[in-house]
Amino acid sequence: MQNSLTLEKLFNPKSVAIIGASNTPGKVGYAIVKNLIEADYAGEVIPININDKNIQGLIAFPSVLKVPKPIDLAIICVPAKIVPSVVKECAQKNIKSAIIITAGFGETGVEGKKLEEELKKIIKENNMSVVGPNTLGVINTANGFNGSFSGTFPKQGNIAIVSQSGAICAAILDWARQEKVGFSKFISTGNKAFLDEANYFDYLEKDPQTKAVFVYMESVKNPPLFLKKAASLAKKKPIILLKSGRSQAGQKAAMSHTGALSIDDDIVTVACKKANILRMDSMEEFFDLAEMLSKLKKIKGFRIAVVTNAGGPGVIVADAASKHKFKLPQFSAKTIEAVKEINPHASNPLDLIGDAKPTDYKTALRVLQSDSEIDLVYALLTPQSMTNPERVADIIVALNKRKPIMASFIGGTAVSNPRRYLKDQNVVEFETPERGIKALSQLENYYARKKIKKVFDQKTKQNPLIVKMLKEKNQLTMEESFKLINEVGIQTPKTIFFSTKEELNLSSIKYPVALKTASGLAHKTDYGLIKANIKNEEELLNQIELMTQNSIKHKIKPFFALQEMLQGQEVLLSAIEKDFGKVITYGLGGIFVEVMKDVSQKIAPINDSDIEEMLAEVKGTKLLQGYRTKKVYDIESMKKTMKQLSTLVLTYPQIKEIEFNPVFVTEKGCFAVDAVITLKE
């Protein structure tokens, strides 16, 4: 992990060398030099060109080795095949930071990957901090540093952009110029061969100019580190993520674009919840939150008053609020009294009715801003003959300095100029009220989850005997699995393990019982190696004989488990190692999991609030709470088992996968009836 000191020179270099600088318009080396000059970058710009001695009025050098002074940062835009030799020269010059603009590396196939590996080796040996390759560049608006070939330099703001796609970077910059949205830092990560999002999160967490971080991403280089650094950053500043590659087609396109493998999209969503990252479903949502966080003044809370000149938009807002679980508070008696001349039956949303004049808006907005129970006012307007949109826009701009006002001027031609005026005057304005409510609800969700304590460590002391057993195996028998899970307190039913019927004390067995293979096999039914509800000794002996034959037939060691039959609700609990860590899955067994996919997942470790959330996310949980049957099962014991499972897989990282299928939750206890554990090779 690069430290913040070395990253500092990427954003605040005192001197920068452009290797591949050019006098030819249309070339990347020309654009970068021009951008640095035009942005009034305070540091020294040093063009490097093997042929020209003067680049755009600046003295040029044939190599960084010929520059008679220290260089903080190199921006490299030469052909891919000579980039490694150029980086070696930078290392010789003791340049520790670089931005490699050049494409033609890992994203282009086998030869490009080889070239990228060669580059990695040089950079690692010389302990350099490098952005790219295949990047648009880096921008810092605070000091006029435009180390990119973008055609746009954004205005200064409080949002940082970290994007894997240079084209998306360009689109965001162009959108921001139109919408008057400002940025603090702008980072095009490129192929992420060296620095990645985790490094930038580390830096941006401490950056005083950055209040929120927006990320466009197609792949995750180091998922566990990404999760750790994102969680740390999100404790202080919201992270808004647009992660593409959600479908198979999208993953295929992402791989051809970046050369990197995508991650199971469901697990990305689980990771976002763990770290409190706001994951967007579209670029529209991404842009909406960017505008809101860029322009909206700090608000105390999310108690929103809505004012409108028509009933329809008010109903739409109420529906949108309900959909996104966003509450619109009731007005106080004082507020209702103050607006009764406008609407004698005032409620939230406040309908000013179709003949509302600008003065009615002014009165309503002032009253709502004065209400201490209201944090933000949302003004809706539709083009009506009595309502002058331009005048209402003027009123909103003037009053926005008191308590924040958002707006949605709904329509087309009649409201286009007022909408543009509001945006130009730094008022948050959405084309439709649904978009405004959704953006607010997403932001409220971030702050609500921020208050919930998350745990990232839940290990206990390892048992040396268990460690020894795990070293010698990569698949545990059921007996060994039970020994392991009992170690952390997970309950199992009364079970007798045996290989032949002669080992059993048949007279002591109480029926009914279940018989199954204990070899560690997952799909026992497929092999005829499980039978429940055996009622007597004769049936048991017949089943032992049959399963012994089936075991031999399928080349499975004859080893069996005889269990008491439990009465309870069948539940699935499992843990599997995925990209971001150990993923805990909870769901009701049988059709609920297999057909309905009614499950909830969290990344370990999980705490009480995580478990409560998992239970709430699974519709079948109602069956455990006595729905229809009136039987209430021991949910507290199940919660304890879930936490014990989380502790187990973190304490023993050798475990690759563990599945309890089923777990029986009874009226008094929770029991893992079967456990299949797979270890790492």
Coordinates of C-alpha atoms in Angstrom, one line a residue, residues 54-617:
N54 CA 10.9 24.3 -27.3
I55 CA 7.3 23.0 -26.6
Q56 CA 4.5 25.6 -26.6
G57 CA 7.0 28.3 -25.5
L58 CA 8.6 26.2 -22.8
I59 CA 12.2 24.9 -22.8
A60 CA 12.2 21.2 -23.5
F61 CA 14.7 18.4 -22.7
P62 CA 15.4 15.2 -24.5
S63 CA 15.2 13.1 -21.3
V64 CA 14.4 13.5 -17.7
L65 CA 18.0 12.6 -17.0
K66 CA 19.0 15.8 -18.8
V67 CA 16.8 18.0 -16.5
P68 CA 19.2 19.8 -14.0
K69 CA 16.7 19.9 -11.1
P70 CA 14.4 17.6 -9.1
I71 CA 11.1 16.4 -10.7
D72 CA 8.1 15.4 -8.5
L73 CA 5.9 13.8 -11.1
A74 CA 6.2 12.4 -14.6
I75 CA 3.3 12.2 -17.1
I76 CA 4.1 9.6 -19.7
C77 CA 2.5 9.6 -23.1
V78 CA 4.9 7.8 -25.4
P79 CA 4.3 4.5 -27.4
A80 CA 3.6 1.5 -25.2
K81 CA 6.8 -0.4 -26.2
I82 CA 9.1 2.3 -24.9
V83 CA 7.2 3.0 -21.7
P84 CA 9.3 0.5 -19.6
S85 CA 12.6 2.2 -20.6
V86 CA 11.1 5.6 -19.9
V87 CA 10.0 4.5 -16.4
K88 CA 13.5 3.2 -15.8
E89 CA 14.9 6.7 -16.6
C90 CA 12.3 8.2 -14.2
A91 CA 13.6 5.8 -11.5
Q92 CA 17.2 6.8 -12.2
K93 CA 16.1 10.5 -11.8
N94 CA 14.5 9.5 -8.5
I95 CA 11.0 10.4 -9.7
K96 CA 8.7 8.5 -7.4
S97 CA 5.3 9.4 -8.9
A98 CA 4.0 9.0 -12.5
I99 CA 0.9 9.0 -14.6
I100 CA 1.1 6.6 -17.5
I101 CA -1.4 7.9 -20.1
T102 CA -0.3 5.4 -22.8
A103 CA -2.7 2.6 -23.7
G104 CA -1.7 -0.8 -25.2
F105 CA -1.1 -2.9 -22.0
G106 CA -3.2 -5.4 -20.2
E107 CA -6.4 -4.3 -21.9
T108 CA -5.1 -5.4 -25.4
G109 CA -4.4 -9.1 -24.9
V110 CA -1.5 -11.4 -24.2
E111 CA 1.4 -9.2 -25.5
G112 CA -0.1 -6.2 -23.7
K113 CA -0.3 -8.2 -20.5
K114 CA 3.4 -9.2 -20.8
L115 CA 4.4 -5.6 -21.2
E116 CA 2.3 -4.6 -18.2
E117 CA 4.0 -7.3 -16.1
E118 CA 7.4 -5.9 -17.1
L119 CA 6.3 -2.5 -16.1
K120 CA 5.0 -3.7 -12.7
K121 CA 8.3 -5.2 -11.9
I122 CA 10.2 -2.0 -12.7
I123 CA 7.8 0.1 -10.6
K124 CA 7.8 -2.3 -7.7
E125 CA 11.6 -2.5 -7.6
N126 CA 11.8 1.3 -7.4
N127 CA 8.9 1.8 -5.0
M128 CA 7.0 4.2 -7.3
S129 CA 3.4 5.5 -7.1
V130 CA 1.9 5.2 -10.6
V131 CA -1.5 5.9 -12.1
G132 CA -2.6 3.9 -15.1
P133 CA -1.6 2.8 -17.6
N134 CA -4.4 3.6 -20.1
T135 CA -5.6 6.6 -18.2
L136 CA -7.1 10.0 -19.0
G137 CA -5.0 11.5 -16.2
V138 CA -5.4 13.3 -12.9
I139 CA -6.9 16.7 -12.0
N140 CA -6.7 18.8 -8.8
T141 CA -8.9 21.8 -9.0
A142 CA -7.5 23.4 -5.8
N143 CA -4.1 24.1 -7.4
G144 CA -4.9 24.3 -11.1
F145 CA -3.2 20.9 -11.8
N146 CA -4.7 19.4 -14.9
G147 CA -2.5 16.4 -15.5
S148 CA -4.9 15.0 -18.1
F149 CA -5.7 15.3 -21.8
S150 CA -9.3 16.2 -21.1
G151 CA -10.8 19.1 -23.0
T152 CA -12.5 20.4 -19.9
F153 CA -11.1 21.7 -16.6
P154 CA -13.9 21.6 -14.0
K155 CA -14.8 24.3 -11.5
Q156 CA -13.6 23.8 -7.9
G157 CA -15.9 21.9 -5.7
N158 CA -16.1 19.3 -2.9
I159 CA -16.6 16.0 -4.8
A160 CA -13.8 13.6 -5.9
I161 CA -14.3 11.4 -9.0
V162 CA -12.5 8.1 -9.3
S163 CA -13.3 6.4 -12.6
Q164 CA -11.9 3.3 -14.3
S165 CA -13.2 4.5 -17.7
G166 CA -11.6 7.5 -19.3
A167 CA -14.6 7.9 -21.5
I168 CA -16.9 8.0 -18.5
C169 CA -14.5 10.6 -17.0
A170 CA -14.9 12.8 -20.1
A171 CA -18.7 12.4 -20.0
I172 CA -18.8 13.4 -16.3
L173 CA -16.6 16.5 -16.9
D174 CA -18.8 17.6 -19.8
W175 CA -22.0 17.0 -17.7
A176 CA -20.5 18.9 -14.8
R177 CA -19.7 21.9 -16.9
Q178 CA -23.3 22.1 -18.1
E179 CA -24.8 21.5 -14.6
K180 CA -22.3 23.8 -12.8
V181 CA -21.1 21.0 -10.6
G182 CA -17.6 21.3 -9.1
F183 CA -15.0 18.8 -8.2
S184 CA -12.0 18.6 -5.8
K185 CA -10.0 15.8 -7.4
F186 CA -10.5 13.8 -10.6
I187 CA -8.7 10.5 -11.0
S188 CA -8.9 8.3 -14.1
T189 CA -7.6 5.0 -12.7
G190 CA -6.9 3.3 -16.1
N191 CA -5.9 -0.4 -15.8
K192 CA -5.0 -0.1 -12.1
A193 CA -1.8 -2.0 -12.6
F194 CA -0.3 -0.2 -9.6
L195 CA -2.5 2.2 -7.7
D196 CA -6.2 1.4 -7.4
E197 CA -9.3 2.7 -5.6
A198 CA -8.1 1.5 -2.2
N199 CA -5.0 3.8 -2.5
Y200 CA -7.1 6.7 -3.6
F201 CA -9.6 6.1 -0.8
D202 CA -6.7 6.3 1.7
Y203 CA -5.7 9.6 0.3
L204 CA -9.1 11.2 -0.1
E205 CA -10.2 10.2 3.4
K206 CA -7.6 12.8 4.6
D207 CA -8.2 15.3 1.8
P208 CA -9.8 18.5 3.3
Q209 CA -11.1 19.6 -0.1
T210 CA -13.1 16.4 -0.6
K211 CA -16.5 15.9 1.1
A212 CA -17.8 13.0 -1.0
V213 CA -16.3 10.4 -3.4
F214 CA -17.9 9.2 -6.6
V215 CA -16.6 6.0 -8.1
Y216 CA -17.2 4.4 -11.5
M217 CA -15.7 0.9 -11.6
E218 CA -15.8 -2.2 -13.8
S219 CA -13.5 -4.5 -11.8
V220 CA -12.0 -4.7 -8.3
K221 CA -8.3 -5.3 -8.1
N222 CA -8.0 -6.3 -4.4
P223 CA -11.5 -6.9 -3.0
P224 CA -10.6 -7.3 0.7
L225 CA -8.4 -4.2 0.7
F226 CA -11.0 -2.3 -1.3
L227 CA -13.6 -3.2 1.3
K228 CA -11.4 -2.2 4.3
K229 CA -10.4 1.2 2.8
A230 CA -13.9 1.9 1.6
A231 CA -15.4 1.2 5.0
S232 CA -12.9 3.5 6.6
L233 CA -13.6 6.3 4.1
A234 CA -17.4 5.9 4.4
K235 CA -17.2 6.5 8.1
K236 CA -16.3 10.2 7.3
K237 CA -17.5 10.8 3.7
P238 CA -20.1 9.2 1.5
I239 CA -19.0 6.9 -1.4
I240 CA -21.3 6.8 -4.4
L241 CA -20.5 3.8 -6.6
L242 CA -21.6 3.0 -10.1
K243 CA -20.3 -0.6 -10.7
S244 CA -21.0 -1.9 -14.2
G245 CA -20.7 -5.5 -15.4
R246 CA -23.9 -6.5 -13.6
S247 CA -25.0 -8.9 -16.4
Q248 CA -23.1 -11.6 -18.2
A249 CA -23.0 -9.4 -21.3
G250 CA -21.7 -6.5 -19.2
Q251 CA -19.0 -8.6 -17.6
K252 CA -17.9 -9.8 -21.0
A253 CA -17.7 -6.2 -22.2
A254 CA -15.8 -5.1 -19.1
M255 CA -13.3 -7.8 -19.5
S256 CA -12.6 -6.9 -23.1
H257 CA -12.3 -3.2 -22.1
T258 CA -10.0 -3.6 -19.1
G259 CA -8.6 -7.1 -19.3
A260 CA -9.7 -7.7 -15.7
L261 CA -12.2 -10.4 -14.4
S262 CA -15.5 -9.2 -13.0
I263 CA -16.9 -10.2 -9.6
D264 CA -20.3 -11.8 -8.8
D265 CA -22.6 -8.8 -8.8
D266 CA -24.7 -9.9 -5.9
I267 CA -21.5 -10.1 -3.8
V268 CA -20.6 -6.5 -4.8
T269 CA -24.0 -5.4 -3.5
V270 CA -23.4 -7.3 -0.2
A271 CA -19.9 -5.6 0.1
C272 CA -21.5 -2.2 -0.5
K273 CA -23.8 -2.7 2.4
K274 CA -21.0 -3.9 4.6
A275 CA -18.9 -0.8 3.9
N276 CA -21.9 1.6 3.7
I277 CA -21.3 2.4 0.0
L278 CA -24.2 3.9 -1.9
R279 CA -24.5 1.8 -5.0
M280 CA -26.3 3.4 -7.9
D281 CA -28.3 1.5 -10.6
S282 CA -27.7 4.0 -13.4
M283 CA -25.7 7.0 -14.5
E284 CA -28.8 9.1 -14.0
E285 CA -28.8 8.3 -10.2
F286 CA -25.0 8.9 -10.2
F287 CA -25.4 12.3 -11.7
D288 CA -28.4 13.2 -9.4
L289 CA -26.5 12.5 -6.2
A290 CA -23.4 14.3 -7.6
E291 CA -25.6 17.4 -8.1
M292 CA -27.2 17.1 -4.7
L293 CA -23.9 16.6 -2.8
S294 CA -22.2 19.4 -4.8
K295 CA -24.8 22.0 -4.4
L296 CA -26.9 21.2 -1.3
K297 CA -25.9 23.1 1.8
K298 CA -25.4 21.0 4.9
I299 CA -28.7 20.0 6.3
K300 CA -29.4 18.9 9.9
G301 CA -31.7 16.0 8.9
F302 CA -34.1 14.7 6.3
R303 CA -37.4 16.2 7.5
I304 CA -38.7 17.4 4.1
A305 CA -41.6 19.8 3.4
V306 CA -43.0 19.7 -0.1
V307 CA -44.8 22.7 -1.7
T308 CA -46.5 22.4 -5.1
N309 CA -48.9 24.3 -7.3
A310 CA -50.8 21.2 -8.3
G311 CA -52.2 18.1 -6.5
G312 CA -50.8 15.6 -9.0
P313 CA -47.1 16.2 -8.4
G314 CA -47.9 16.1 -4.6
V315 CA -49.4 12.6 -5.0
I316 CA -46.4 11.5 -7.1
V317 CA -44.0 12.7 -4.3
A318 CA -46.1 10.9 -1.7
D319 CA -45.9 7.7 -3.7
A320 CA -42.1 8.1 -4.3
A321 CA -41.5 8.7 -0.6
S322 CA -43.5 5.6 0.3
K323 CA -41.6 3.5 -2.3
H324 CA -38.2 4.5 -0.9
K325 CA -39.3 4.4 2.8
F326 CA -38.8 8.1 3.1
K327 CA -41.1 9.8 5.6
L328 CA -42.7 13.2 4.9
P329 CA -43.4 14.7 8.4
Q330 CA -46.6 16.3 9.4
F331 CA -46.7 20.1 9.7
S332 CA -46.8 21.7 13.2
A333 CA -50.0 23.4 14.3
K334 CA -48.2 26.8 14.0
T335 CA -47.2 26.1 10.4
I336 CA -50.7 25.0 9.5
E337 CA -52.1 28.2 11.0
A338 CA -49.6 30.3 9.1
V339 CA -50.5 28.9 5.6
K340 CA -54.3 28.4 6.1
E341 CA -55.0 31.5 3.9
I342 CA -53.3 29.7 1.0
N343 CA -54.8 26.3 1.8
P344 CA -57.2 25.9 4.8
H345 CA -56.5 22.1 4.7
A346 CA -52.7 22.2 4.7
S347 CA -50.8 19.0 4.9
N348 CA -47.4 17.7 3.6
P349 CA -47.2 18.0 0.5
L350 CA -48.6 21.6 0.7
D351 CA -50.8 22.2 -2.4
L352 CA -50.9 25.9 -3.3
I353 CA -53.5 24.9 -6.0
G354 CA -53.3 25.7 -9.8
D355 CA -53.8 29.5 -9.5
A356 CA -50.9 29.9 -7.2
K357 CA -49.0 33.2 -7.6
P358 CA -45.3 33.7 -7.0
T359 CA -46.2 35.5 -3.8
D360 CA -48.0 32.4 -2.6
Y361 CA -44.8 30.4 -3.1
K362 CA -42.9 33.1 -1.3
T363 CA -45.2 33.0 1.7
A364 CA -45.2 29.2 1.8
L365 CA -41.5 28.9 1.5
R366 CA -40.8 31.4 4.2
V367 CA -43.2 29.7 6.6
L368 CA -41.8 26.3 6.0
Q369 CA -38.2 27.5 6.3
S370 CA -39.1 29.1 9.7
D371 CA -40.5 25.7 11.0
S372 CA -37.8 24.2 13.3
E373 CA -39.2 20.8 12.5
I374 CA -38.4 21.1 8.8
D375 CA -34.8 20.6 7.6
L376 CA -35.3 21.1 3.8
V377 CA -38.0 22.4 1.5
Y378 CA -38.7 20.8 -1.9
A379 CA -40.5 23.2 -4.3
L380 CA -42.4 21.7 -7.2
L381 CA -43.8 23.7 -10.0
T382 CA -45.9 22.9 -13.1
P383 CA -46.5 25.5 -15.8
Q384 CA -49.8 27.1 -15.0
S385 CA -51.2 30.4 -16.3
M386 CA -51.2 32.1 -12.9
T387 CA -47.8 30.9 -11.9
N388 CA -44.8 32.7 -13.4
P389 CA -41.9 30.2 -13.4
E390 CA -39.2 32.8 -13.8
R391 CA -40.5 34.8 -10.8
V392 CA -40.8 31.7 -8.6
A393 CA -37.2 30.7 -9.6
D394 CA -36.0 34.2 -8.4
I395 CA -37.8 33.7 -5.1
I396 CA -36.2 30.3 -4.6
V397 CA -32.7 31.6 -5.3
A398 CA -33.2 34.4 -2.8
L399 CA -34.6 32.2 -0.1
N400 CA -32.1 29.4 -0.6
K401 CA -29.6 31.3 1.5
R402 CA -31.8 30.8 4.6
K403 CA -32.7 27.1 4.7
P404 CA -31.9 24.8 1.8
I405 CA -34.5 24.5 -1.0
M406 CA -34.6 21.9 -3.7
A407 CA -36.7 22.3 -6.8
S408 CA -38.4 20.4 -9.6
F409 CA -39.9 22.5 -12.3
I410 CA -41.8 19.9 -14.3
G411 CA -42.4 20.4 -18.0
G412 CA -40.6 21.4 -21.1
T413 CA -40.3 24.7 -23.0
A414 CA -42.2 26.8 -20.4
V415 CA -39.8 25.8 -17.6
S416 CA -36.5 25.3 -19.5
N417 CA -35.0 28.8 -18.8
P418 CA -36.0 28.9 -15.1
R419 CA -34.5 25.4 -14.7
R420 CA -31.3 26.5 -16.2
Y421 CA -31.3 29.7 -14.0
L422 CA -31.8 27.6 -10.8
K423 CA -28.9 25.3 -11.7
D424 CA -26.6 28.3 -12.6
Q425 CA -27.5 29.8 -9.2
N426 CA -26.4 26.6 -7.3
V427 CA -29.9 25.4 -6.5
V428 CA -30.4 21.6 -6.6
E429 CA -33.0 21.1 -9.4
F430 CA -34.4 17.7 -10.7
E431 CA -36.4 17.2 -13.8
T432 CA -38.9 15.0 -11.9
P433 CA -39.8 14.8 -8.3
E434 CA -39.3 11.0 -8.2
R435 CA -35.6 11.6 -8.9
G436 CA -35.3 14.1 -6.1
I437 CA -37.0 11.9 -3.5
K438 CA -34.9 8.9 -4.5
A439 CA -31.7 10.9 -4.2
L440 CA -32.7 12.2 -0.8
S441 CA -33.7 8.7 0.4
Q442 CA -30.3 7.3 -0.7
L443 CA -28.5 10.0 1.2
E444 CA -30.6 9.5 4.2
N445 CA -29.9 5.8 4.1
Y446 CA -26.1 6.5 4.1
Y447 CA -26.4 8.6 7.2
A448 CA -28.7 6.2 9.0
R449 CA -26.3 3.2 8.3
K450 CA -23.4 5.4 9.3
K451 CA -24.7 5.3 12.9
I452 CA -24.7 1.4 12.9
K453 CA -21.5 0.0 14.3
K454 CA -19.9 -2.4 11.9
V455 CA -17.4 -5.1 12.9
F456 CA -14.4 -6.1 10.8
D457 CA -12.8 -8.6 13.3
Q458 CA -14.4 -11.5 15.1
K459 CA -11.7 -14.1 15.5
T460 CA -11.2 -16.2 18.6
K461 CA -8.1 -18.2 19.7
Q462 CA -7.4 -21.2 17.5
N463 CA -7.4 -24.7 19.0
P464 CA -4.1 -26.4 18.0
L465 CA -5.7 -29.8 17.6
I466 CA -8.3 -28.3 15.2
V467 CA -5.5 -26.6 13.3
K468 CA -3.6 -29.9 13.0
M469 CA -6.7 -31.6 11.7
L470 CA -7.3 -28.9 9.1
K471 CA -3.7 -29.1 7.8
E472 CA -4.1 -32.8 7.1
K473 CA -7.3 -32.6 5.1
N474 CA -9.1 -30.8 2.3
Q475 CA -12.5 -32.4 2.9
L476 CA -13.8 -33.2 6.4
T477 CA -16.0 -36.1 7.3
M478 CA -19.2 -35.3 9.1
E479 CA -17.7 -36.4 12.4
E480 CA -14.8 -34.1 11.9
S481 CA -17.1 -31.3 10.9
F482 CA -19.2 -31.7 14.0
K483 CA -16.1 -31.6 16.1
L484 CA -15.1 -28.4 14.5
I485 CA -18.4 -26.6 14.8
N486 CA -18.9 -27.8 18.3
E487 CA -15.7 -26.0 19.1
V488 CA -17.4 -22.6 18.7
G489 CA -20.6 -23.7 20.4
I490 CA -22.8 -24.7 17.5
Q491 CA -25.2 -27.4 18.6
T492 CA -25.7 -30.7 16.8
P493 CA -28.3 -33.4 17.4
K494 CA -27.4 -36.7 19.1
T495 CA -25.4 -38.6 16.6
I496 CA -23.7 -42.0 16.4
F497 CA -20.9 -42.4 13.9
F498 CA -20.1 -45.9 12.7
S499 CA -18.8 -48.0 9.7
T500 CA -20.5 -51.3 10.3
K501 CA -23.7 -52.4 12.0
E502 CA -21.6 -54.4 14.5
E503 CA -20.5 -51.2 16.1
L504 CA -24.0 -50.3 17.1
N505 CA -25.8 -51.1 20.3
L506 CA -29.1 -51.8 18.6
S507 CA -31.1 -52.2 21.7
S508 CA -30.4 -48.7 22.9
I509 CA -31.6 -46.9 19.8
K510 CA -34.8 -44.8 20.1
Y511 CA -36.9 -44.5 17.0
P512 CA -37.5 -42.7 14.7
V513 CA -34.0 -42.0 13.5
A514 CA -32.2 -40.7 10.3
L515 CA -29.4 -42.5 8.6
K516 CA -26.9 -40.8 6.2
T517 CA -23.4 -41.1 4.9
A518 CA -20.9 -39.2 7.1
S519 CA -18.2 -39.1 4.4
G520 CA -18.5 -35.4 3.9
L521 CA -20.6 -35.8 0.7
A522 CA -22.8 -32.8 -0.1
H523 CA -25.6 -34.3 -2.3
K524 CA -26.4 -37.4 -0.4
T525 CA -29.8 -38.0 -2.0
D526 CA -28.2 -38.3 -5.5
Y527 CA -26.3 -41.4 -4.3
G528 CA -29.0 -43.0 -2.2
L529 CA -27.1 -42.3 1.0
I530 CA -29.7 -40.6 3.2
K531 CA -32.9 -41.9 4.7
A532 CA -35.1 -40.1 7.3
N533 CA -37.8 -41.3 9.7
I534 CA -36.6 -44.9 10.1
K535 CA -39.1 -46.4 12.5
N536 CA -37.7 -49.8 13.6
E537 CA -34.6 -52.0 13.8
E538 CA -35.5 -54.1 10.8
E539 CA -35.8 -51.0 8.6
L540 CA -32.5 -49.6 10.0
L541 CA -30.5 -52.8 9.2
N542 CA -31.9 -52.9 5.7
Q543 CA -30.9 -49.3 5.1
I544 CA -27.4 -49.9 6.5
E545 CA -27.0 -52.8 4.1
L546 CA -28.3 -50.7 1.1
M547 CA -26.2 -47.7 1.9
T548 CA -23.1 -49.8 2.3
Q549 CA -23.6 -51.3 -1.2
N550 CA -24.3 -47.8 -2.6
S551 CA -21.1 -46.4 -1.0
I552 CA -19.0 -49.2 -2.5
K553 CA -20.7 -48.7 -5.8
H554 CA -19.8 -45.0 -5.9
K555 CA -16.3 -45.6 -4.4
I556 CA -17.2 -43.8 -1.2
K557 CA -15.9 -45.1 2.1
P558 CA -18.8 -46.7 4.1
F559 CA -19.0 -44.4 7.1
F560 CA -22.4 -43.4 8.5
A561 CA -24.2 -41.1 10.9
L562 CA -27.3 -42.2 12.9
Q563 CA -29.3 -39.3 14.2
E564 CA -32.3 -38.5 16.4
M565 CA -35.2 -37.0 14.4
L566 CA -35.8 -33.4 15.3
Q567 CA -39.1 -31.5 14.9
G568 CA -38.6 -27.9 13.8
Q569 CA -38.3 -25.4 10.9
E570 CA -35.7 -26.2 8.3
V571 CA -33.1 -23.5 7.7
L572 CA -30.1 -23.1 5.4
L573 CA -26.9 -21.5 6.9
S574 CA -23.7 -21.4 4.9
A575 CA -20.4 -19.6 4.5
I576 CA -18.3 -19.5 1.4
E577 CA -15.1 -17.6 0.6
K578 CA -15.8 -15.1 -2.2
D579 CA -13.9 -12.1 -3.5
F580 CA -14.5 -9.8 -0.6
G581 CA -14.2 -12.4 2.2
K582 CA -16.4 -15.0 3.8
V583 CA -20.0 -14.6 2.8
I584 CA -22.7 -15.8 5.2
T585 CA -26.0 -16.9 3.7
Y586 CA -29.2 -17.4 5.5
G587 CA -32.5 -18.7 4.2
L588 CA -35.3 -21.1 4.9
G589 CA -34.6 -24.6 3.4
G590 CA -36.1 -26.5 0.5
I591 CA -38.2 -24.6 -2.0
F592 CA -37.5 -21.2 -0.4
V593 CA -33.8 -21.4 -1.3
E594 CA -33.9 -23.6 -4.4
V595 CA -36.8 -22.0 -6.3
M596 CA -37.7 -18.7 -4.7
K597 CA -34.0 -17.7 -3.9
D598 CA -35.3 -16.2 -0.7
V599 CA -32.0 -15.7 1.0
S600 CA -29.9 -12.9 2.6
Q601 CA -26.2 -12.6 2.5
K602 CA -23.6 -10.6 4.5
I603 CA -19.8 -10.6 4.6
A604 CA -18.3 -11.9 7.8
P605 CA -17.9 -10.8 10.5
I606 CA -21.6 -10.1 11.3
N607 CA -23.0 -8.5 14.4
D608 CA -26.5 -8.2 15.9
S609 CA -27.7 -5.5 13.6
D610 CA -26.5 -7.5 10.5
I611 CA -28.3 -10.5 11.7
E612 CA -31.5 -8.6 12.3
E613 CA -31.2 -7.2 8.8
M614 CA -30.7 -10.7 7.4
L615 CA -33.8 -12.0 9.1
A616 CA -35.9 -9.0 7.9
E617 CA -34.7 -9.5 4.3

